[in-house]
Amino acid sequence: MSRNKKKTPSSSQRISKRELAQRMIDVFNNNHDKTFNYKQMSSVLGIKSDSQRLLIGEIMLELCDEDFIIRVSRGKYKLNPRGGYITGTIERHGVKMYLLPDDEGEPIFIPERKTRHALSGDRAKVFLFAHRRGQEPEGEVIEILQRSKDTFVGVLDVSPSYAFLILDNRVMNSDIFIPKDKLKGGKNGQKAVVKIVSWEEKGKNPIGEVIDILGDKGNNNTEMHAILAEFGLPYAYPADVEAEAAKIDAGITPEEVAKRIDLRNVTTMTIDPRDAKDFDDALSVRRLDNNLWEVGVHIADVTHYVRPGSIIEQEAYRRATSVYLVDRTIPMLPEHLSNGICSLRPDEDKLTYSVLFQMNDEAEVLHYDIARTVTRSNRRFTYEEAQQIIETGEGDFKEEVLALDRLAKKLRQRRFANGSIAFDRVEVRFEIDENGKPISVFFKEAKDANKLVEEFMLLANKTVATHIGKPGRGKRAKTFVYRIHDVPNPDKLNNFSEFIKRFGYYLKTNGKKSDVSKSINRLLDNVQGKKEQNLIETLAIRSMAKAIYSTTNMGHYGLAFDYYTHFTSPIRRYPDMMVHRLLARYAEGGNSVNKQEWEEYCKHSSDMEQLAANAERASIKYKQVEFMSEHLGEVFDGVISGITEWGIYVELTENKCEGMIPIRDLDDDYYSFDEKNYCLVGRRYHKKYQLGDEMRVKIAKANLDKKQLDFVMA
């Protein structure tokens, strides 16, 4: 007998009813157009025993009663076609693959043998099998409608006659085969970007070619470029775009100045992080003769220089945002513009787009103007320098800084009274040496100087959005770009509310929007300084909707604004450039733009923003693992920050680095995952691990390829 020949059960072998039913279900699912009677099914399954053949007939009747199969003629059955075809997005959860339907219905499980080489993020058409009651829906990929990506990052494994790309990120179960003549000079152990060129339906491995060699594994530049490439983000600036930008002159001619409001004699300042080079916003302040304050929010006039249709514009749209990794900024615009001509550097005349507010001592806006201006920054402050003036009352331009601080605090107070939510999260930052190696961790906290700038940027954004979105009685609002934030999902909010009760906290989940947001603020105040602070803040954010760009305004829930947009950062965000263009167009009496077309621009910008955020998180994770690799074997205090079916995530209290205790290492019992209550429970001894529990852990492994820390219990 051939070694590979599959054995069929002999007549003496008895199969349980449950196993027999499962085998029959597989046959129907794999042959959704065929009909079977009990004899044909017995033949397919290799069943010869009379009693088992009768059992097959009995199971067929039961499956028919359950509507899993339908009777097409006497004794003949086929799969119930009610499942039909459905489209959606493929997503991998651990080792399992699911289709998330476009209609937001229940996820559909796709067995590995029925994926047709679909990868996480692909859009696919799936045949949905009719499923039995109590079982998760199951389907088979019929067609891949759109690949989410065709380039992948990994490490080259080169042998004398061929090579493979070993993938960093387990988006698929196969490595990529690379013919020797498609290696582009890549050497064993180097990181590379590879494009899939073909994948035979029955082929185990896709075939690819090297697009770019990133460099030696472990080198800081290589690893940062690998993170960008992994998310499909650019890591180099096109030379032709740089060359085109270099031709642009500042062009601050008397003719151009004459078209604008000249504010060069008004005290103006920038307040930014220490390492900032692209200053796209500045503030001015002065007392007017009518005893009101004039506060100017001045924004780099990027669209004066970047013209529609130019290659600079096309590249800016493609990128849609600057990307901020741990150790570098990948700019949206060429450096000549972002750090040079457009940047509001001190003691240089600049073309700006401004919102000028007249406000009283209570920071109530009595009048505003939106206009193109010429400004000149008198001083570049770091946040730390401005903070020192606020705390001591001493320093350059102290009257102006203190006046802005007083007004900002009034604005902030009123914003929270109206229901704005205070998500002031502590950010983890790394001190990095000249080779990109993390040498220490510190926490960045927003102080009054940060909040001063934030309040006036929020006010300018809100004012611009309201100016277009609410044009006055009898006038129709023209198409515009809004930054919208939907109300929280009620189910998520209720689950969050139930979870925090175990810590003794209460959250109001219904009533007026402002009542719910005020309750969230009280909760965030109450957790300050507590061991569960970071956990509860993280879960609170997860219960919220994501803010996105859209031409359909629904307001901004988190800020409690009816109208909001992004106007204040055109050097680093494409939507702000869109807003500047629309403001200028409508100020000149131009017609409304095509809503559908601009909605596409908004969607692209939202998608790219999400990719950039994912890349930033990956770079932080990489540096966390690199930093903790120096502390193998050491013991730290931590808090359980996540529970999954494959393990326990623990965040270290000292530095907020996160690692995992694999469930396989919990060998004192068999643990099952209770998804609703965020916990693992031992079946035998009922020991429970749940979110927020304190733990002492030892650093066991630091895997830089997977950006993963493994802990063991100390």
XYZ file of C-alpha atoms in Angstrom:
714
model
C 0.000 0.000 0.000
C 1.300 3.476 -0.853
C 2.467 5.404 2.211
C 0.502 8.496 1.162
C -2.779 6.725 0.472
C -5.436 7.946 2.869
C -7.000 5.167 4.907
C -10.781 4.948 4.961
C -12.568 3.551 7.991
C -13.202 -0.179 7.703
C -16.653 -1.567 8.347
C -15.501 -2.611 11.800
C -14.394 0.933 12.742
C -17.141 2.885 14.446
C -17.202 6.689 14.183
C -19.039 8.759 16.777
C -22.153 10.561 15.638
C -20.547 13.928 16.345
C -17.465 13.181 14.222
C -19.603 11.714 11.447
C -21.778 14.850 11.397
C -18.670 17.073 11.152
C -17.314 15.026 8.234
C -20.653 15.318 6.450
C -20.710 19.093 7.036
C -17.233 19.325 5.470
C -18.405 17.356 2.424
C -21.451 19.617 1.924
C -19.337 22.771 2.446
C -16.734 21.610 -0.053
C -19.358 20.665 -2.662
C -21.938 23.420 -2.380
C -23.493 22.666 -5.798
C -23.733 18.852 -5.458
C -26.598 16.738 -4.131
C -26.134 13.616 -1.982
C -28.322 10.810 -0.701
C -27.202 8.682 2.238
C -25.613 6.051 -0.068
C -23.541 8.623 -1.982
C -22.463 10.273 1.270
C -21.480 6.868 2.687
C -19.409 6.199 -0.421
C -17.610 9.594 -0.184
C -16.813 8.955 3.492
C -15.819 5.319 2.919
C -18.539 4.041 5.295
C -19.596 0.418 4.726
C -21.227 -0.560 7.996
C -25.036 -0.742 7.656
C -25.595 0.808 11.095
C -23.311 3.741 10.264
C -24.970 4.208 6.868
C -28.358 4.412 8.637
C -26.798 6.939 11.041
C -25.787 9.069 8.043
C -29.430 9.106 6.911
C -30.489 10.154 10.425
C -27.902 12.981 10.525
C -29.086 14.182 7.102
C -32.617 14.568 8.464
C -31.286 16.516 11.486
C -29.159 18.826 9.304
C -32.225 19.432 7.154
C -34.286 20.294 10.250
C -31.564 22.812 11.172
C -31.764 24.352 7.652
C -28.080 23.562 7.108
C -29.043 21.463 4.041
C -32.204 21.409 1.937
C -34.123 18.481 0.398
C -34.082 18.709 -3.412
C -35.888 15.404 -4.100
C -36.812 12.306 -2.170
C -33.782 11.343 -0.025
C -31.460 13.808 -1.820
C -29.959 16.871 -0.142
C -27.631 19.782 -0.923
C -26.115 22.682 1.022
C -28.589 25.441 1.846
C -27.567 28.282 -0.505
C -28.909 30.933 1.891
C -25.297 31.740 2.831
C -24.532 33.096 -0.616
C -21.717 35.515 -1.396
C -20.496 38.335 0.791
C -17.691 40.898 0.498
C -15.493 42.374 3.183
C -11.975 42.753 4.553
C -9.744 39.887 5.643
C -8.260 40.159 9.114
C -5.938 37.767 10.931
C -6.471 37.175 14.653
C -3.505 35.143 15.868
C -3.492 31.977 13.762
C -7.126 32.342 12.635
C -8.383 34.298 9.651
C -11.740 36.082 9.409
C -13.704 38.134 6.912
C -15.125 41.349 8.401
C -18.233 41.907 6.218
C -18.864 45.297 4.605
C -22.303 45.357 6.226
C -20.594 45.139 9.673
C -22.225 41.773 10.349
C -20.698 38.930 12.355
C -17.068 38.020 11.420
C -16.820 34.918 9.192
C -14.159 32.317 9.943
C -12.050 31.271 6.920
C -10.157 27.974 7.357
C -6.534 28.208 6.214
C -7.109 25.797 3.301
C -9.924 28.025 1.986
C -8.165 31.418 2.039
C -6.976 31.328 -1.608
C -3.791 33.059 -0.354
C -5.766 36.050 0.974
C -3.773 38.182 3.405
C -4.734 40.429 6.287
C -6.185 43.689 4.942
C -7.204 42.258 1.538
C -10.717 42.869 0.257
C -12.311 39.583 -0.755
C -15.479 37.910 -1.998
C -16.400 34.947 0.183
C -18.914 32.142 -0.179
C -20.694 31.963 3.167
C -21.614 28.418 4.142
C -24.915 27.918 5.884
C -23.917 27.332 9.491
C -25.428 25.249 12.219
C -27.062 26.906 15.184
C -24.559 27.860 17.873
C -21.574 27.572 15.506
C -19.560 30.536 14.186
C -20.197 31.364 10.504
C -17.654 29.861 8.122
C -16.774 30.643 4.527
C -14.386 30.212 1.629
C -12.588 32.941 -0.316
C -13.860 32.858 -3.914
C -12.024 35.913 -5.227
C -9.512 38.470 -3.951
C -10.981 41.802 -5.009
C -8.110 44.025 -3.918
C -4.758 43.346 -2.312
C -4.012 45.623 0.639
C -0.318 45.417 -0.211
C 2.045 43.532 -2.473
C 5.364 44.573 -0.887
C 6.710 43.085 2.336
C 9.641 43.666 4.660
C 11.795 40.918 6.101
C 15.233 39.364 6.427
C 16.928 37.666 3.458
C 17.863 34.010 3.813
C 20.209 33.470 0.851
C 21.455 30.049 -0.291
C 23.705 29.325 -3.337
C 20.855 28.941 -5.841
C 17.830 30.769 -4.409
C 16.640 32.884 -1.476
C 13.670 33.489 0.788
C 12.396 36.606 2.516
C 11.671 35.661 6.125
C 8.874 37.975 7.155
C 9.040 40.259 10.187
C 5.313 40.431 10.570
C 3.307 37.217 10.456
C 0.783 38.454 7.930
C 1.000 35.109 6.144
C 2.137 31.608 6.950
C 4.618 31.404 4.069
C 7.918 33.113 3.402
C 8.516 34.635 -0.036
C 10.621 32.675 -2.547
C 13.108 34.862 -4.482
C 14.887 33.610 -7.616
C 18.634 34.284 -7.512
C 18.471 36.799 -10.392
C 15.875 38.886 -8.504
C 17.999 39.489 -5.375
C 19.297 42.946 -6.416
C 22.592 42.247 -4.665
C 20.960 41.390 -1.341
C 23.075 39.408 1.115
C 22.161 36.870 3.753
C 20.838 38.522 6.930
C 20.070 41.895 5.332
C 16.663 43.508 5.593
C 14.914 44.056 2.291
C 11.655 45.165 0.691
C 10.255 42.479 -1.626
C 7.359 42.651 -4.063
C 5.217 39.577 -4.760
C 5.087 39.023 -8.529
C 3.118 35.756 -8.631
C 1.475 33.188 -6.383
C 0.163 30.014 -7.969
C -3.117 28.838 -6.492
C -1.585 25.531 -5.403
C 1.843 26.997 -4.637
C 2.859 27.078 -0.987
C 5.128 30.117 -1.342
C 4.606 33.328 -3.269
C 7.386 34.339 -5.683
C 8.901 37.789 -5.276
C 11.634 40.154 -6.334
C 13.740 42.520 -4.213
C 12.695 46.165 -4.618
C 15.146 47.697 -2.152
C 17.893 46.633 0.250
C 17.372 48.467 3.565
C 20.671 47.462 5.166
C 22.028 45.261 7.910
C 19.597 43.924 10.490
C 19.960 45.722 13.840
C 21.258 48.965 12.323
C 19.059 51.833 13.579
C 18.462 53.413 10.146
C 17.675 50.003 8.675
C 15.134 49.233 11.405
C 13.386 52.631 11.202
C 13.184 52.383 7.395
C 11.863 48.823 7.775
C 9.046 50.075 10.020
C 8.077 52.733 7.461
C 8.222 50.220 4.581
C 6.152 47.721 6.590
C 3.287 50.240 6.688
C 3.767 51.289 3.068
C 5.131 54.704 4.090
C 7.982 56.431 2.218
C 11.424 56.523 3.860
C 13.188 58.666 1.233
C 12.174 61.888 -0.504
C 12.029 61.833 -4.344
C 14.968 63.800 -5.766
C 12.827 65.450 -8.475
C 10.406 66.819 -5.852
C 13.316 68.158 -3.761
C 14.768 69.785 -6.895
C 11.422 71.394 -7.770
C 11.062 72.749 -4.219
C 14.580 74.205 -4.315
C 13.488 76.513 -7.156
C 10.838 78.183 -4.988
C 11.660 81.632 -3.638
C 10.075 83.178 -0.516
C 8.696 85.901 -2.794
C 7.865 88.475 -0.115
C 7.736 91.376 -2.591
C 6.104 94.791 -2.023
C 3.361 93.680 -4.443
C 2.619 90.561 -2.379
C 2.728 92.479 0.932
C 0.247 95.018 -0.481
C -2.350 92.213 -0.908
C -2.124 91.248 2.776
C -2.533 92.659 6.280
C 0.950 93.677 7.435
C 1.438 92.567 11.067
C 5.226 92.660 11.194
C 5.198 95.355 13.883
C 3.009 93.288 16.264
C 4.791 91.204 18.935
C 4.721 87.623 17.634
C 6.240 84.394 18.982
C 6.415 80.662 18.316
C 6.226 78.092 21.137
C 7.295 74.585 20.127
C 9.169 71.456 21.310
C 12.939 71.765 21.778
C 13.768 69.734 18.679
C 11.184 71.309 16.331
C 12.354 72.701 12.986
C 9.032 73.180 11.162
C 7.263 76.049 12.953
C 3.860 76.221 11.294
C 2.064 78.310 13.914
C 2.804 81.555 15.772
C 0.853 83.716 18.232
C 0.674 87.495 18.519
C -1.014 89.558 21.226
C -1.593 93.268 21.876
C -3.981 95.549 23.745
C -6.237 97.555 21.433
C -7.452 101.127 21.977
C -10.941 99.800 22.850
C -9.350 97.900 25.782
C -9.875 94.543 24.076
C -7.127 92.027 23.387
C -6.182 91.211 19.814
C -4.806 87.660 19.629
C -3.491 86.500 16.274
C -3.129 82.827 15.348
C -0.733 82.886 12.394
C -0.260 79.790 10.220
C 2.342 79.215 7.511
C 0.767 80.033 4.131
C 1.847 76.744 2.548
C -0.665 76.798 -0.326
C 0.784 80.107 -1.555
C 3.902 78.088 -2.480
C 2.498 74.609 -3.196
C 0.336 74.884 -6.299
C -2.419 72.420 -7.320
C -1.170 69.887 -9.865
C 2.539 70.432 -9.122
C 4.730 67.422 -8.299
C 5.198 68.877 -4.783
C 1.424 68.907 -4.363
C 1.088 65.340 -5.677
C 3.750 64.066 -3.270
C 2.141 65.952 -0.345
C -1.246 64.382 -1.147
C 0.276 60.896 -1.465
C 1.924 61.193 1.958
C -0.959 63.229 3.499
C 0.961 63.654 6.763
C 4.415 63.948 8.274
C 5.392 60.821 10.206
C 6.990 61.105 13.643
C 9.063 58.093 14.630
C 10.989 57.860 17.890
C 14.164 59.377 16.472
C 13.156 61.249 13.321
C 10.514 63.126 11.356
C 9.641 62.047 7.816
C 8.205 65.301 6.425
C 5.184 65.658 4.165
C 6.832 68.575 2.325
C 10.430 68.926 1.087
C 12.807 70.346 3.696
C 13.361 73.562 1.709
C 9.674 74.346 2.364
C 8.977 72.627 5.698
C 12.077 73.811 7.587
C 12.895 76.820 5.400
C 10.569 79.077 3.433
C 7.305 78.112 5.193
C 8.711 77.686 8.719
C 7.947 80.726 10.915
C 11.539 81.178 12.058
C 12.412 84.171 14.268
C 13.476 87.493 12.726
C 12.325 86.512 9.218
C 9.378 87.975 7.292
C 6.834 85.226 6.502
C 3.626 84.873 4.498
C 0.880 83.603 6.794
C -2.815 82.777 6.910
C -4.230 84.218 10.144
C -7.270 84.289 12.371
C -7.328 87.566 14.330
C -9.506 87.567 17.442
C -10.746 90.526 19.426
C -11.575 89.285 22.917
C -12.285 90.702 26.340
C -10.574 89.806 29.612
C -12.880 86.766 29.943
C -11.534 85.457 26.605
C -14.949 85.923 24.973
C -14.533 86.480 21.216
C -16.372 89.645 20.168
C -15.047 89.776 16.607
C -12.735 87.808 14.319
C -11.095 88.159 10.898
C -9.679 85.399 8.694
C -7.077 86.912 6.380
C -3.805 86.414 4.554
C -1.070 88.319 6.359
C 2.651 89.061 6.609
C 4.211 88.404 10.022
C 7.618 88.373 11.693
C 8.306 86.242 14.757
C 10.210 88.140 17.464
C 11.127 85.105 19.527
C 11.241 81.315 19.254
C 10.310 79.795 22.634
C 10.618 76.161 23.610
C 7.772 74.874 25.764
C 10.181 74.756 28.701
C 11.173 78.427 28.282
C 7.553 79.580 28.041
C 6.657 77.405 31.042
C 9.364 79.089 33.120
C 7.887 82.532 32.349
C 4.411 81.284 33.352
C 5.757 79.856 36.621
C 8.149 82.710 37.577
C 6.597 85.741 35.869
C 10.045 86.636 34.496
C 11.627 86.468 31.028
C 11.491 87.837 27.463
C 8.061 89.149 26.425
C 6.689 88.175 29.842
C 3.639 90.486 29.557
C 2.605 88.896 26.257
C 3.215 85.307 27.431
C 1.344 85.854 30.708
C -1.573 87.563 28.913
C -1.882 84.641 26.492
C -1.697 82.184 29.413
C -4.504 83.978 31.319
C -6.770 84.040 28.246
C -5.994 80.393 27.376
C -6.973 79.268 30.885
C -10.345 81.025 30.511
C -10.908 79.312 27.144
C -9.956 75.929 28.598
C -12.195 76.331 31.627
C -15.173 77.210 29.421
C -14.441 74.329 27.023
C -14.566 71.757 29.829
C -17.703 73.349 31.276
C -19.309 72.701 27.860
C -18.413 68.990 27.969
C -14.965 68.736 26.356
C -13.081 65.596 27.498
C -9.624 65.946 29.109
C -7.504 63.257 27.459
C -4.155 64.644 28.682
C -2.130 61.440 28.435
C 1.430 61.047 29.615
C 3.637 60.222 26.613
C 6.617 57.859 26.836
C 9.780 59.285 25.270
C 13.308 57.928 24.884
C 16.616 59.671 25.262
C 18.614 58.342 22.316
C 22.377 58.408 21.667
C 24.035 59.320 18.345
C 23.617 55.731 17.091
C 19.885 55.704 17.793
C 20.253 53.492 20.877
C 17.778 54.251 23.702
C 19.672 55.081 26.909
C 16.812 56.195 29.170
C 13.039 56.607 29.323
C 11.261 59.795 30.358
C 7.627 60.887 30.453
C 6.369 63.924 28.561
C 3.501 65.717 30.267
C 1.490 68.650 28.915
C 2.022 71.743 31.102
C 0.518 75.240 30.928
C 2.751 76.323 28.018
C 1.548 73.351 25.922
C -2.055 74.046 26.913
C -1.689 77.749 26.031
C -0.776 76.898 22.430
C -3.384 74.119 22.263
C -6.270 76.399 23.302
C -5.580 79.040 20.653
C -5.107 76.394 17.944
C -8.423 74.800 18.951
C -10.104 78.219 18.892
C -8.746 78.980 15.399
C -9.790 75.565 14.066
C -13.279 75.880 15.535
C -13.699 79.445 14.233
C -12.654 78.554 10.670
C -15.009 75.521 10.604
C -17.932 77.552 11.979
C -17.194 80.405 9.536
C -17.780 78.076 6.555
C -20.126 75.492 8.094
C -22.556 78.015 9.606
C -22.694 80.891 7.101
C -25.768 82.629 8.519
C -29.494 82.755 7.907
C -30.591 82.227 4.319
C -27.142 81.023 3.181
C -26.240 77.442 2.382
C -22.998 75.969 3.709
C -20.475 75.101 0.994
C -18.536 71.826 0.895
C -15.763 71.902 3.490
C -13.289 69.624 5.269
C -14.243 68.885 8.873
C -12.494 66.995 11.631
C -15.321 64.929 13.091
C -15.573 62.729 16.172
C -18.676 60.596 16.677
C -20.330 59.799 20.006
C -19.009 56.656 21.751
C -20.377 53.247 20.802
C -22.975 52.505 23.546
C -21.917 48.832 23.875
C -18.240 49.755 24.293
C -19.103 52.459 26.813
C -21.320 50.089 28.823
C -18.616 47.403 28.859
C -16.082 50.006 30.007
C -18.478 51.214 32.707
C -18.961 47.646 33.977
C -15.215 47.017 33.998
C -14.263 50.087 36.076
C -16.775 49.161 38.782
C -14.272 46.571 40.052
C -11.962 49.499 40.901
C -14.774 51.342 42.652
C -15.475 53.891 39.888
C -18.811 54.901 38.382
C -19.468 56.189 34.853
C -22.704 57.651 33.532
C -23.435 56.079 30.134
C -26.737 57.686 29.137
C -28.429 61.074 29.222
C -27.254 64.267 27.511
C -23.911 64.170 25.668
C -22.463 66.757 28.048
C -23.541 64.686 31.107
C -21.679 61.627 29.806
C -18.543 63.602 28.899
C -18.500 65.339 32.305
C -18.761 61.921 33.954
C -15.770 60.734 31.865
C -13.815 63.817 33.007
C -14.602 63.090 36.660
C -13.362 59.534 36.168
C -10.131 60.726 34.511
C -9.576 63.158 37.403
C -10.216 60.443 39.992
C -7.672 57.995 38.528
C -4.811 60.527 38.522
C -1.798 59.076 40.341
C -3.460 55.678 40.932
C -1.836 52.430 39.794
C -4.738 51.796 37.400
C -4.486 55.298 35.813
C -2.800 54.282 32.563
C -5.013 51.218 32.134
C -8.277 53.128 32.641
C -7.142 56.039 30.436
C -6.223 53.559 27.677
C -9.562 51.729 27.907
C -11.450 55.043 28.008
C -9.816 56.049 24.714
C -10.602 52.617 23.206
C -14.287 53.092 24.079
C -14.331 56.299 22.008
C -14.828 56.596 18.256
C -11.823 57.614 16.139
C -11.660 61.192 14.876
C -11.557 61.355 11.069
C -11.803 63.858 8.216
C -15.083 64.251 6.351
C -17.075 66.689 4.237
C -20.164 65.730 6.285
C -20.128 67.583 9.584
C -21.323 65.853 12.736
C -19.339 67.891 15.250
C -16.487 66.818 17.489
C -17.712 64.880 20.540
C -14.390 64.829 22.415
C -13.962 68.608 22.154
C -17.701 69.368 22.493
C -17.569 71.567 19.364
C -20.424 71.723 16.837
C -17.934 72.663 14.094
C -14.256 71.757 13.969
C -11.529 71.416 11.341
C -7.731 71.336 10.995
C -6.348 74.681 9.810
C -3.254 75.142 11.965
C -0.640 72.649 10.660
C -0.397 72.772 6.845
C 3.346 71.999 6.880
C 2.657 68.545 8.291
C -1.010 67.724 7.429
C -2.578 67.680 3.981
C -6.168 68.327 5.232
C -4.972 71.708 6.565
C -3.780 72.557 3.038
C -7.228 71.554 1.752
C -8.849 73.862 4.314
C -6.577 76.788 3.323
C -7.491 76.295 -0.334
C -11.233 76.212 0.364
C -11.032 79.296 2.610
C -9.278 81.263 -0.130
C -11.668 80.008 -2.825
C -14.804 80.894 -0.870
C -13.412 84.262 0.280
C -13.141 85.169 -3.409
C -16.755 84.105 -4.044
C -15.902 80.752 -5.645
C -18.479 77.978 -6.127
C -18.737 75.000 -3.789
C -16.370 72.139 -4.679
C -17.554 68.617 -5.537
C -18.491 66.962 -2.231
C -17.906 63.365 -3.377
C -14.460 64.147 -4.791
C -13.355 65.956 -1.619
C -14.767 63.164 0.537
C -12.306 60.832 -1.226
C -9.477 63.217 -0.292
C -10.722 63.155 3.307
C -10.820 59.351 3.406
C -7.286 59.099 1.997
C -6.055 61.578 4.635
C -7.762 59.638 7.456
C -6.263 56.353 6.216
C -2.740 57.803 5.967
C -3.054 59.344 9.423
C -3.872 55.900 10.827
C -0.892 54.306 9.042
C 1.424 57.021 10.385
C 0.108 56.444 13.934
C 0.681 52.672 13.549
C 4.261 53.279 12.369
C 4.917 55.645 15.272
C 3.643 53.020 17.747
C 5.810 50.338 16.092
C 8.913 52.528 16.433
C 8.155 53.124 20.124
C 7.632 49.387 20.619
C 10.938 48.631 18.885
C 12.808 51.067 21.163
C 11.062 49.634 24.238
C 12.245 46.129 23.329
C 15.744 47.426 22.496
C 15.893 49.300 25.827
C 14.662 46.325 27.873
C 17.098 43.934 26.134
C 19.714 45.462 28.479
C 17.655 44.306 31.492
C 17.200 40.578 30.814
C 16.717 38.603 34.035
C 15.778 41.702 36.059
C 12.525 41.891 38.037
C 10.005 44.749 37.709
C 6.602 45.666 39.137
C 3.810 45.913 36.604
C 0.080 45.983 35.967
C -1.890 43.646 33.681
C -2.697 45.861 30.685
C -4.220 43.298 28.326
C -5.663 39.780 28.314
C -5.936 37.621 25.202
C -6.451 33.937 24.471
C -2.686 33.612 23.895
C -1.362 35.432 26.958
C -1.233 38.206 29.546
C 0.152 41.642 28.653
C 1.882 43.460 31.520
C 2.915 47.119 31.542
C 5.907 47.903 33.751
C 5.169 50.640 36.288
C 8.650 52.167 36.147
C 8.882 52.842 32.394
C 5.536 51.836 30.805
C 7.246 49.209 28.593
C 4.836 46.363 27.808
C 5.535 42.653 27.424
C 3.645 39.369 27.453
C 3.502 36.224 29.560
C 2.534 33.492 27.050
C -0.419 31.402 28.223
C 1.645 28.256 27.623
C 3.904 29.389 30.512
C 0.976 29.358 32.959
C 1.499 25.687 33.746
C -0.246 25.466 37.131
C -3.683 25.028 35.493
C -5.535 25.092 32.175
C -6.658 28.722 31.640
C -9.548 29.857 29.467
C -10.133 33.381 28.203
C -13.217 35.253 29.472
C -13.504 37.987 26.845
C -16.412 39.826 28.456
C -14.690 40.247 31.819
C -11.141 40.794 30.458
C -9.681 37.866 32.402
C -8.130 34.388 32.278
C -9.671 31.814 34.625
C -8.119 28.493 35.684
C -10.523 25.599 35.110
C -9.341 23.488 38.019
C -8.314 25.941 40.759
C -10.289 28.964 39.469
C -7.327 31.307 39.809
C -8.072 34.522 37.933
C -5.843 37.002 36.095
C -7.636 40.200 35.132
C -6.950 43.674 33.789
C -5.493 46.014 36.398
C -4.026 43.275 38.626
C -0.545 44.053 39.952
C 2.237 41.580 39.111
C 5.980 41.172 39.540
C 7.625 39.914 36.376
C 11.081 38.965 35.173
C 12.322 39.980 31.708
C 12.820 36.654 29.886
C 13.300 37.512 26.180
C 13.579 40.591 23.974
C 12.808 39.762 20.318
C 13.588 42.817 18.158
C 12.366 41.147 14.936
C 8.896 40.694 16.390
C 9.114 43.852 18.556
C 8.111 41.610 21.435
C 9.073 41.328 25.102
C 8.454 38.030 26.895
C 8.022 38.065 30.664
C 7.793 35.290 33.232
C 6.256 35.604 36.657
C 8.806 36.539 39.288
